[in-house]
mmCIF file of C-alpha atoms and ligand atoms in Angstrom:
data_model
loop_
_atom_site.group_PDB
_atom_site.id
_atom_site.type_symbol
_atom_site.label_atom_id
_atom_site.label_comp_id
_atom_site.label_asym_id
_atom_site.label_seq_id
_atom_site.Cartn_x
_atom_site.Cartn_y
_atom_site.Cartn_z
ATOM 1 C CA UNK A 176 91.267 24.055 -10.735
ATOM 2 C CA UNK A 177 89.657 24.699 -7.483
ATOM 3 C CA UNK A 178 90.992 27.526 -4.859
ATOM 4 C CA UNK A 179 91.751 24.571 -2.255
ATOM 5 C CA UNK A 180 94.386 22.963 -4.814
ATOM 6 C CA UNK A 181 96.024 26.403 -5.581
ATOM 7 C CA UNK A 182 96.428 26.996 -1.651
ATOM 8 C CA UNK A 183 97.813 23.466 -1.618
ATOM 9 C CA UNK A 184 100.311 24.173 -4.341
ATOM 10 C CA UNK A 185 101.306 27.442 -2.629
ATOM 11 C CA UNK A 186 101.956 25.224 0.317
ATOM 12 C CA UNK A 187 104.067 22.519 -1.663
ATOM 13 C CA UNK A 188 105.977 25.220 -3.505
ATOM 14 C CA UNK A 189 107.067 26.888 -0.229
ATOM 15 C CA UNK A 190 108.159 23.768 1.256
ATOM 16 C CA UNK A 191 109.942 22.739 -2.198
ATOM 17 C CA UNK A 192 111.827 26.276 -2.369
ATOM 18 C CA UNK A 193 112.970 25.831 1.368
ATOM 19 C CA UNK A 194 110.916 29.092 2.318
ATOM 20 C CA UNK A 195 109.085 29.482 5.514
ATOM 21 C CA UNK A 196 105.291 28.789 6.092
ATOM 22 C CA UNK A 197 103.819 31.595 8.182
ATOM 23 C CA UNK A 198 100.602 31.721 10.206
ATOM 24 C CA UNK A 199 98.608 33.453 7.302
ATOM 25 C CA UNK A 200 99.372 30.546 4.990
ATOM 26 C CA UNK A 201 96.953 27.592 4.364
ATOM 27 C CA UNK A 202 98.507 24.244 5.604
ATOM 28 C CA UNK A 203 97.243 20.645 5.452
ATOM 29 C CA UNK A 204 95.401 19.776 8.620
ATOM 30 C CA UNK A 205 98.127 16.917 9.172
ATOM 31 C CA UNK A 206 100.813 19.639 9.042
ATOM 32 C CA UNK A 207 99.110 21.904 11.516
ATOM 33 C CA UNK A 208 98.413 18.901 13.857
ATOM 34 C CA UNK A 209 101.963 17.699 13.633
ATOM 35 C CA UNK A 210 103.365 21.142 14.339
ATOM 36 C CA UNK A 211 101.138 21.562 17.165
ATOM 37 C CA UNK A 212 102.003 18.453 18.670
ATOM 38 C CA UNK A 213 105.778 19.027 18.387
ATOM 39 C CA UNK A 214 105.800 22.625 19.563
ATOM 40 C CA UNK A 215 103.332 21.664 22.532
ATOM 41 C CA UNK A 216 105.384 18.966 23.472
ATOM 42 C CA UNK A 217 108.550 21.063 23.243
ATOM 43 C CA UNK A 218 106.944 23.735 25.291
ATOM 44 C CA UNK A 219 105.770 21.440 28.046
ATOM 45 C CA UNK A 220 109.406 20.192 28.186
ATOM 46 C CA UNK A 221 110.754 23.430 28.958
ATOM 47 C CA UNK A 222 108.102 24.140 31.744
ATOM 48 C CA UNK A 223 108.438 20.677 33.266
ATOM 49 C CA UNK A 224 112.105 20.816 32.749
ATOM 50 C CA UNK A 225 112.164 23.598 35.286
ATOM 51 C CA UNK A 226 111.604 21.270 38.096
ATOM 52 C CA UNK A 227 114.653 18.947 38.190
ATOM 53 C CA UNK A 228 117.063 21.591 38.530
ATOM 54 C CA UNK A 229 114.769 24.012 40.431
ATOM 55 C CA UNK A 230 115.230 21.297 43.055
ATOM 56 C CA UNK A 231 118.642 22.608 43.688
ATOM 57 C CA UNK A 232 118.209 26.281 43.830
ATOM 58 C CA UNK A 233 117.941 26.798 47.447
ATOM 59 C CA UNK A 234 120.963 24.462 47.951
ATOM 60 C CA UNK A 235 123.300 25.716 45.415
ATOM 61 C CA UNK A 236 126.659 25.731 47.032
ATOM 62 C CA UNK A 237 127.489 29.379 46.464
ATOM 63 C CA UNK A 238 125.934 32.818 45.561
ATOM 64 C CA UNK A 239 127.541 32.679 42.112
ATOM 65 C CA UNK A 240 125.843 29.052 41.294
ATOM 66 C CA UNK A 241 122.780 30.081 42.732
ATOM 67 C CA UNK A 242 122.375 33.251 40.403
ATOM 68 C CA UNK A 243 123.407 31.173 37.193
ATOM 69 C CA UNK A 244 120.917 28.419 38.242
ATOM 70 C CA UNK A 245 118.201 31.021 38.736
ATOM 71 C CA UNK A 246 118.818 32.307 35.496
ATOM 72 C CA UNK A 247 118.792 29.232 33.692
ATOM 73 C CA UNK A 248 115.563 27.980 35.095
ATOM 74 C CA UNK A 249 114.027 31.501 34.232
ATOM 75 C CA UNK A 250 115.280 31.007 30.753
ATOM 76 C CA UNK A 251 113.467 27.637 30.556
ATOM 77 C CA UNK A 252 110.187 29.513 31.530
ATOM 78 C CA UNK A 253 110.878 31.861 28.888
ATOM 79 C CA UNK A 254 111.412 29.101 26.205
ATOM 80 C CA UNK A 255 108.131 27.499 27.143
ATOM 81 C CA UNK A 256 106.072 30.800 26.983
ATOM 82 C CA UNK A 257 107.532 31.739 23.504
ATOM 83 C CA UNK A 258 106.852 28.220 22.332
ATOM 84 C CA UNK A 259 103.255 28.342 23.481
ATOM 85 C CA UNK A 260 102.830 31.529 21.708
ATOM 86 C CA UNK A 261 104.376 29.910 18.497
ATOM 87 C CA UNK A 262 101.490 27.100 19.095
ATOM 88 C CA UNK A 263 98.938 29.785 19.275
ATOM 89 C CA UNK A 264 99.798 31.120 15.738
ATOM 90 C CA UNK A 265 98.475 27.671 14.459
ATOM 91 C CA UNK A 266 95.256 28.126 16.294
ATOM 92 C CA UNK A 267 96.114 26.230 19.552
ATOM 93 C CA UNK A 268 94.634 27.476 22.731
ATOM 94 C CA UNK A 269 97.123 27.794 25.565
ATOM 95 C CA UNK A 270 94.787 26.894 28.392
ATOM 96 C CA UNK A 271 93.809 23.768 26.268
ATOM 97 C CA UNK A 272 97.368 22.783 25.891
ATOM 98 C CA UNK A 273 97.997 23.177 29.525
ATOM 99 C CA UNK A 274 94.876 21.092 30.213
ATOM 100 C CA UNK A 275 96.398 18.454 27.976
ATOM 101 C CA UNK A 276 99.690 18.447 29.908
ATOM 102 C CA UNK A 277 98.317 18.132 33.327
ATOM 103 C CA UNK A 278 95.811 15.392 32.390
ATOM 104 C CA UNK A 279 98.584 13.298 30.614
ATOM 105 C CA UNK A 280 97.166 13.872 27.141
ATOM 106 C CA UNK A 281 100.147 15.527 25.692
ATOM 107 C CA UNK A 282 103.902 14.342 26.327
ATOM 108 C CA UNK A 283 106.964 16.084 27.529
ATOM 109 C CA UNK A 284 110.288 14.944 26.985
ATOM 110 C CA UNK A 285 111.275 11.726 28.927
ATOM 111 C CA UNK A 286 114.497 12.982 30.329
ATOM 112 C CA UNK A 287 112.486 15.151 33.158
ATOM 113 C CA UNK A 288 111.122 12.196 34.669
ATOM 114 C CA UNK A 289 114.395 11.260 36.369
ATOM 115 C CA UNK A 290 115.338 12.652 39.797
ATOM 116 C CA UNK A 291 118.138 15.167 40.517
ATOM 117 C CA UNK A 292 120.028 13.263 43.329
ATOM 118 C CA UNK A 293 123.262 15.456 43.656
ATOM 119 C CA UNK A 294 124.382 18.969 42.882
ATOM 120 C CA UNK A 295 126.408 17.360 40.099
ATOM 121 C CA UNK A 296 123.298 16.442 38.145
ATOM 122 C CA UNK A 297 122.929 20.362 37.592
ATOM 123 C CA UNK A 298 126.104 19.995 35.748
ATOM 124 C CA UNK A 299 125.400 16.992 33.899
ATOM 125 C CA UNK A 300 121.892 18.116 32.820
ATOM 126 C CA UNK A 301 123.385 21.420 31.506
ATOM 127 C CA UNK A 302 126.261 19.477 29.752
ATOM 128 C CA UNK A 303 124.378 16.413 28.446
ATOM 129 C CA UNK A 304 120.590 17.438 28.508
ATOM 130 C CA UNK A 305 121.164 20.806 27.084
ATOM 131 C CA UNK A 306 123.924 19.431 24.768
ATOM 132 C CA UNK A 307 121.261 16.928 23.472
ATOM 133 C CA UNK A 308 118.618 19.676 23.246
ATOM 134 C CA UNK A 309 121.031 21.844 21.182
ATOM 135 C CA UNK A 310 122.156 19.048 18.995
ATOM 136 C CA UNK A 311 118.428 18.466 18.214
ATOM 137 C CA UNK A 312 117.192 22.041 17.958
ATOM 138 C CA UNK A 313 120.062 23.696 15.708
ATOM 139 C CA UNK A 314 118.694 22.006 12.706
ATOM 140 C CA UNK A 315 115.108 23.141 13.823
ATOM 141 C CA UNK A 316 116.194 26.802 13.113
ATOM 142 C CA UNK A 317 115.756 25.919 9.532
ATOM 143 C CA UNK A 318 112.441 24.114 10.210
ATOM 144 C CA UNK A 319 109.614 24.963 7.723
ATOM 145 C CA UNK A 320 107.348 26.657 10.252
ATOM 146 C CA UNK A 321 108.485 30.293 10.374
ATOM 147 C CA UNK A 322 107.395 31.134 13.958
ATOM 148 C CA UNK A 323 108.933 27.904 15.270
ATOM 149 C CA UNK A 324 112.229 28.337 13.316
ATOM 150 C CA UNK A 325 112.690 31.821 14.678
ATOM 151 C CA UNK A 326 111.854 30.747 18.196
ATOM 152 C CA UNK A 327 114.549 28.156 17.873
ATOM 153 C CA UNK A 328 117.323 30.822 17.016
ATOM 154 C CA UNK A 329 117.020 32.494 20.256
ATOM 155 C CA UNK A 330 116.351 29.415 22.317
ATOM 156 C CA UNK A 331 119.318 27.690 20.926
ATOM 157 C CA UNK A 332 121.504 30.717 21.961
ATOM 158 C CA UNK A 333 120.514 30.574 25.435
ATOM 159 C CA UNK A 334 120.814 26.787 25.403
ATOM 160 C CA UNK A 335 124.213 27.135 24.634
ATOM 161 C CA UNK A 336 124.879 29.272 27.658
ATOM 162 C CA UNK A 337 123.267 26.519 29.535
ATOM 163 C CA UNK A 338 125.559 24.023 28.299
ATOM 164 C CA UNK A 339 128.687 25.626 29.030
ATOM 165 C CA UNK A 340 127.648 26.644 32.484
ATOM 166 C CA UNK A 341 127.166 22.919 33.016
ATOM 167 C CA UNK A 342 130.353 21.984 31.604
ATOM 168 C CA UNK A 343 132.178 24.650 33.476
ATOM 169 C CA UNK A 344 130.508 23.341 36.898
ATOM 170 C CA UNK A 345 131.582 19.710 36.063
ATOM 171 C CA UNK A 346 135.172 20.885 35.273
ATOM 172 C CA UNK A 347 135.314 22.802 38.643
ATOM 173 C CA UNK A 348 134.139 19.668 40.288
ATOM 174 C CA UNK A 349 136.714 17.427 38.567
ATOM 175 C CA UNK A 350 139.334 19.719 39.742
ATOM 176 C CA UNK A 351 138.109 19.067 43.366
ATOM 177 C CA UNK A 352 138.255 16.328 45.518
ATOM 178 C CA UNK A 353 138.038 12.445 44.834
ATOM 179 C CA UNK A 354 134.504 12.513 46.331
ATOM 180 C CA UNK A 355 133.474 15.341 44.092
ATOM 181 C CA UNK A 356 134.963 13.460 40.973
ATOM 182 C CA UNK A 357 132.963 10.140 42.084
ATOM 183 C CA UNK A 358 129.881 12.468 42.094
ATOM 184 C CA UNK A 359 130.468 13.627 38.603
ATOM 185 C CA UNK A 360 130.875 10.147 37.311
ATOM 186 C CA UNK A 361 127.894 8.758 39.234
ATOM 187 C CA UNK A 362 125.845 11.501 38.010
ATOM 188 C CA UNK A 363 127.056 10.873 34.218
ATOM 189 C CA UNK A 364 126.341 7.131 34.662
ATOM 190 C CA UNK A 365 122.728 7.948 35.451
ATOM 191 C CA UNK A 366 122.023 10.643 32.750
ATOM 192 C CA UNK A 367 123.928 9.136 29.628
ATOM 193 C CA UNK A 368 121.110 6.706 28.510
ATOM 194 C CA UNK A 369 118.456 8.815 29.141
ATOM 195 C CA UNK A 370 120.049 11.755 27.412
ATOM 196 C CA UNK A 371 120.265 9.579 24.113
ATOM 197 C CA UNK A 372 116.538 8.768 24.648
ATOM 198 C CA UNK A 373 115.795 12.338 24.037
ATOM 199 C CA UNK A 374 116.223 11.957 20.466
ATOM 200 C CA UNK A 375 113.203 9.764 20.147
ATOM 201 C CA UNK A 376 112.630 6.268 19.230
ATOM 202 C CA UNK A 377 114.822 4.502 16.433
ATOM 203 C CA UNK A 378 113.948 5.551 13.058
ATOM 204 C CA UNK A 379 112.402 2.176 12.165
ATOM 205 C CA UNK A 380 109.857 2.945 14.962
ATOM 206 C CA UNK A 381 109.314 6.458 14.831
ATOM 207 C CA UNK A 382 105.770 7.163 13.143
ATOM 208 C CA UNK A 383 106.281 10.742 12.504
ATOM 209 C CA UNK A 384 109.754 11.070 11.120
ATOM 210 C CA UNK A 385 109.109 10.351 7.269
ATOM 211 C CA UNK A 386 106.410 12.912 7.078
ATOM 212 C CA UNK A 387 107.838 15.362 9.068
ATOM 213 C CA UNK A 388 111.259 15.137 7.021
ATOM 214 C CA UNK A 389 109.082 15.499 3.676
ATOM 215 C CA UNK A 390 107.313 18.517 5.168
ATOM 216 C CA UNK A 391 110.690 19.923 6.383
ATOM 217 C CA UNK A 392 109.725 20.184 9.917
ATOM 218 C CA UNK A 393 112.564 17.885 10.967
ATOM 219 C CA UNK A 394 115.843 18.129 8.883
ATOM 220 C CA UNK A 395 117.514 14.850 10.356
ATOM 221 C CA UNK A 396 116.036 11.702 11.716
ATOM 222 C CA UNK A 397 116.066 10.668 15.359
ATOM 223 C CA UNK A 398 118.934 8.203 14.713
ATOM 224 C CA UNK A 399 121.256 10.666 12.694
ATOM 225 C CA UNK A 400 120.943 13.168 15.429
ATOM 226 C CA UNK A 401 121.493 10.523 18.244
ATOM 227 C CA UNK A 402 124.763 9.726 16.584
ATOM 228 C CA UNK A 403 125.839 13.116 16.141
ATOM 229 C CA UNK A 404 125.458 13.520 19.843
ATOM 230 C CA UNK A 405 127.440 10.532 20.497
ATOM 231 C CA UNK A 406 130.240 11.741 18.336
ATOM 232 C CA UNK A 407 130.460 15.206 19.951
ATOM 233 C CA UNK A 408 130.109 13.994 23.531
ATOM 234 C CA UNK A 409 132.851 11.302 23.597
ATOM 235 C CA UNK A 410 135.635 13.962 23.126
ATOM 236 C CA UNK A 411 134.060 16.116 25.725
ATOM 237 C CA UNK A 412 134.004 13.316 28.205
ATOM 238 C CA UNK A 413 137.780 12.674 27.615
ATOM 239 C CA UNK A 414 138.563 16.304 28.285
ATOM 240 C CA UNK A 415 136.567 16.185 31.346
ATOM 241 C CA UNK A 416 138.038 13.018 32.513
ATOM 242 C CA UNK A 417 134.737 10.972 32.899
ATOM 243 C CA UNK A 418 133.482 7.812 30.976
ATOM 244 C CA UNK A 419 130.214 6.769 29.652
ATOM 245 C CA UNK A 420 128.576 3.638 30.952
ATOM 246 C CA UNK A 421 128.741 1.815 27.777
ATOM 247 C CA UNK A 422 131.227 -0.985 27.285
ATOM 248 C CA UNK A 423 130.409 -0.863 23.471
ATOM 249 C CA UNK A 424 131.206 2.484 22.759
ATOM 250 C CA UNK A 425 134.357 2.722 20.440
ATOM 251 C CA UNK A 426 135.545 4.576 17.325
ATOM 252 C CA UNK A 427 134.668 2.867 14.131
ATOM 253 C CA UNK A 428 137.118 4.160 11.731
ATOM 254 C CA UNK A 429 135.213 2.638 8.621
ATOM 255 C CA UNK A 430 132.148 4.520 9.465
ATOM 256 C CA UNK A 431 133.841 7.568 10.846
ATOM 257 C CA UNK A 432 131.619 7.523 13.848
ATOM 258 C CA UNK A 433 131.335 5.976 17.320
ATOM 259 C CA UNK A 434 129.643 2.581 17.654
ATOM 260 C CA UNK A 435 127.484 2.520 20.832
ATOM 261 C CA UNK A 436 125.529 -0.087 22.622
ATOM 262 C CA UNK A 437 121.748 -0.566 22.492
ATOM 263 C CA UNK A 438 119.468 1.875 24.133
ATOM 264 C CA UNK A 439 117.007 0.367 26.581
ATOM 265 C CA UNK A 440 113.807 1.180 24.584
ATOM 266 C CA UNK A 441 111.564 -0.740 27.116
ATOM 267 C CA UNK A 442 112.533 1.833 29.667
ATOM 268 C CA UNK A 443 111.843 4.752 27.360
ATOM 269 C CA UNK A 444 108.404 3.358 26.542
ATOM 270 C CA UNK A 445 107.760 2.726 30.066
ATOM 271 C CA UNK A 446 108.659 6.459 30.825
ATOM 272 C CA UNK A 447 106.432 7.527 28.303
ATOM 273 C CA UNK A 448 103.509 5.474 29.539
ATOM 274 C CA UNK A 449 103.893 7.478 32.803
ATOM 275 C CA UNK A 450 105.931 5.031 34.896
ATOM 276 C CA UNK A 451 109.295 6.749 34.994
ATOM 277 C CA UNK A 452 110.646 7.421 38.473
ATOM 278 C CA UNK A 453 109.078 11.131 38.661
ATOM 279 C CA UNK A 454 106.266 11.118 36.199
ATOM 280 C CA UNK A 455 103.581 11.383 38.986
ATOM 281 C CA UNK A 456 105.697 13.958 40.879
ATOM 282 C CA UNK A 457 106.139 16.319 37.961
ATOM 283 C CA UNK A 458 102.619 16.412 36.799
ATOM 284 C CA UNK A 459 101.432 16.850 40.360
ATOM 285 C CA UNK A 460 103.554 19.563 40.937
ATOM 286 C CA UNK A 461 102.546 21.229 37.791
ATOM 287 C CA UNK A 462 98.930 20.766 38.437
ATOM 288 C CA UNK A 463 99.176 22.256 41.752
ATOM 289 C CA UNK A 464 101.113 25.605 40.469
ATOM 290 C CA UNK A 465 98.241 25.858 37.776
ATOM 291 C CA UNK A 466 95.518 25.541 40.314
ATOM 292 C CA UNK A 467 97.444 27.826 42.840
ATOM 293 C CA UNK A 468 97.726 30.280 39.973
ATOM 294 C CA UNK A 469 94.218 30.606 38.974
ATOM 295 C CA UNK A 470 93.646 33.859 40.771
ATOM 296 C CA UNK A 471 96.293 35.494 38.691
ATOM 297 C CA UNK A 472 94.569 34.485 35.489
ATOM 298 C CA UNK A 473 91.073 35.610 36.782
ATOM 299 C CA UNK A 474 92.755 38.978 37.859
ATOM 300 C CA UNK A 475 94.468 39.417 34.382
ATOM 301 C CA UNK A 476 91.189 38.709 32.684
ATOM 302 C CA UNK A 477 89.234 41.245 34.828
ATOM 303 C CA UNK A 478 91.934 43.795 34.338
ATOM 304 C CA UNK A 479 91.878 43.469 30.655
ATOM 305 C CA UNK A 480 88.076 43.749 30.581
ATOM 306 C CA UNK A 481 88.239 46.858 32.997
ATOM 307 C CA UNK A 482 90.703 48.469 30.628
ATOM 308 C CA UNK A 483 88.625 47.648 27.367
ATOM 309 C CA UNK A 484 85.430 49.029 29.159
ATOM 310 C CA UNK A 485 87.264 52.354 29.974
HETATM 311 C C1 FAQ B 737 112.750 14.270 18.107
HETATM 312 C C2 FAQ B 737 111.383 14.645 18.556
HETATM 313 C C3 FAQ B 737 111.455 14.700 20.204
HETATM 314 C C4 FAQ B 737 110.550 13.418 18.360
HETATM 315 O O1 FAQ B 737 110.235 13.235 16.833
HETATM 316 P P1 FAQ B 737 108.837 13.095 16.334
HETATM 317 O O2 FAQ B 737 108.924 12.850 14.914
HETATM 318 O O3 FAQ B 737 107.848 14.346 16.930
HETATM 319 O O4 FAQ B 737 108.099 11.803 17.016
HETATM 320 P P2 FAQ B 737 108.479 10.433 16.863
HETATM 321 O O5 FAQ B 737 107.615 9.902 15.514
HETATM 322 O O6 FAQ B 737 110.065 10.063 16.527
HETATM 323 O O7 FAQ B 737 108.082 9.663 18.160
HETATM 324 C C5 FAQ B 737 106.749 8.893 18.437
HETATM 325 C C6 FAQ B 737 106.243 9.674 19.597
HETATM 326 O O8 FAQ B 737 106.989 9.723 20.803
HETATM 327 C C7 FAQ B 737 107.081 11.225 21.106
HETATM 328 N N1 FAQ B 737 108.598 11.206 21.690
HETATM 329 C C8 FAQ B 737 109.695 11.010 20.943
HETATM 330 N N2 FAQ B 737 110.660 11.236 21.820
HETATM 331 C C9 FAQ B 737 110.324 11.589 22.891
HETATM 332 C C10 FAQ B 737 111.020 11.823 24.125
HETATM 333 N N3 FAQ B 737 112.265 11.837 24.204
HETATM 334 N N4 FAQ B 737 109.987 11.961 25.211
HETATM 335 C C11 FAQ B 737 108.886 11.942 25.039
HETATM 336 N N5 FAQ B 737 108.097 11.741 24.077
HETATM 337 C C12 FAQ B 737 108.789 11.478 22.823
HETATM 338 C C13 FAQ B 737 106.623 11.960 20.127
HETATM 339 O O9 FAQ B 737 106.178 13.223 20.448
HETATM 340 C C14 FAQ B 737 105.660 11.110 19.341
HETATM 341 O O10 FAQ B 737 104.511 11.397 20.206
HETATM 342 P P3 FAQ B 737 102.917 10.982 19.535
HETATM 343 O O11 FAQ B 737 102.683 9.470 19.908
HETATM 344 O O12 FAQ B 737 102.865 11.333 18.226
HETATM 345 O O13 FAQ B 737 102.175 11.935 20.409
HETATM 346 C C15 FAQ B 737 110.733 15.822 17.976
HETATM 347 O O14 FAQ B 737 109.539 15.899 18.477
HETATM 348 C C16 FAQ B 737 111.551 17.087 18.302
HETATM 349 O O15 FAQ B 737 112.553 17.336 17.619
HETATM 350 N N6 FAQ B 737 111.049 18.023 19.023
HETATM 351 C C17 FAQ B 737 111.561 19.304 19.289
HETATM 352 C C18 FAQ B 737 112.525 19.182 20.547
HETATM 353 C C19 FAQ B 737 111.811 18.933 21.904
HETATM 354 O O16 FAQ B 737 110.785 18.754 22.101
HETATM 355 N N7 FAQ B 737 112.798 18.984 22.779
HETATM 356 C C20 FAQ B 737 112.312 18.820 24.223
HETATM 357 C C21 FAQ B 737 113.464 18.539 25.051
HETATM 358 S S1 FAQ B 737 114.736 19.657 25.312
HETATM 359 C C22 FAQ B 737 114.363 20.806 26.562
HETATM 360 O O17 FAQ B 737 113.155 20.980 26.861
HETATM 361 C C23 FAQ B 737 115.327 21.854 26.951
HETATM 362 C C24 FAQ B 737 115.833 21.876 28.414
HETATM 363 C C25 FAQ B 737 116.882 21.356 28.725
HETATM 364 C C26 FAQ B 737 117.302 21.392 30.040
HETATM 365 C C27 FAQ B 737 116.556 21.866 31.140
HETATM 366 C C28 FAQ B 737 115.175 22.241 30.682
HETATM 367 C C29 FAQ B 737 114.900 22.376 29.276
#
């Protein structure tokens, strides 16, 4: 038996016993690649995800709403940095990941390519987008890669606060004027379908799911989590007094789940190709911030070198 086989066995046994893979452990190259891809895509989503809501910070309707929104957007920056660090434990280089993001070689969540047209979007992003994120990420707290699973615990706690602030904002607007209620409904109409796309392509078209489930990176398939999200969102919409833009949405007693209409996967593919309403704007903004921040990175490197010299 060669040393590589025993390392491989150690990896397989760790997965079988539901224990965590740690940075010191040998992993198959495919596992490392998949993990870096998923963590990097997740980190990029948090960083790009600051932009849609960031759009409303200077125009929040009160000091309270502004403070909440600032805190939420700062949390997203924190999640991104936390996740880039988790990717670094697998040998990924942060500068390289950023380069891949701003040159379009690595993806970020499709959802952040849609515009935030009204302040109701801040509430709907909190309710539906953070809600979908939590639904997807809570099972990832049991993901097989230790640093990622542990990062998810903290991130999910913060996302829960984000979700609640969104729902509370919407409840306040729903108690307001007819115009405010219409604004909430119009926003829900725009965000519902893109939120369902956050869970990824249907299982039959998801190239990574089978292997990621076998490696226990993912604990549920894309379709399972999408269904879970629909089931939990319908009663929340009823409590709020809004409807989802889906005439086929109805309870199926036999299945014990809500049936829902077909997601427009052509729209999803088009957004992934870079043709969503805001793809170009999001990347251009990120690239500009990166270039304008070059002097900070240079100063940090010079400072570290000076300290080491001393
Ligand atoms: C479920 C999935 C997203 C995709 O399953 P997998 O098994 O990995 O892939 P699968 O084979 O099914 O797909 C084939 C290809 O399509 C890609 N792709 C799929 N879906 C999408 C999509 N929607 N958008 C763009 N790309 C997508 C996929 O990467 C793959 O790419 P490849 O062609 O191989 O390069 C998984 O990676 C995951 O759970 N990630 C962690 C969670 C996470 O990243 N959350 C971020 C959002 S939450 C947040 O940021 C919090 C927040 C809230 C509010 C404000 C601010 C921040």
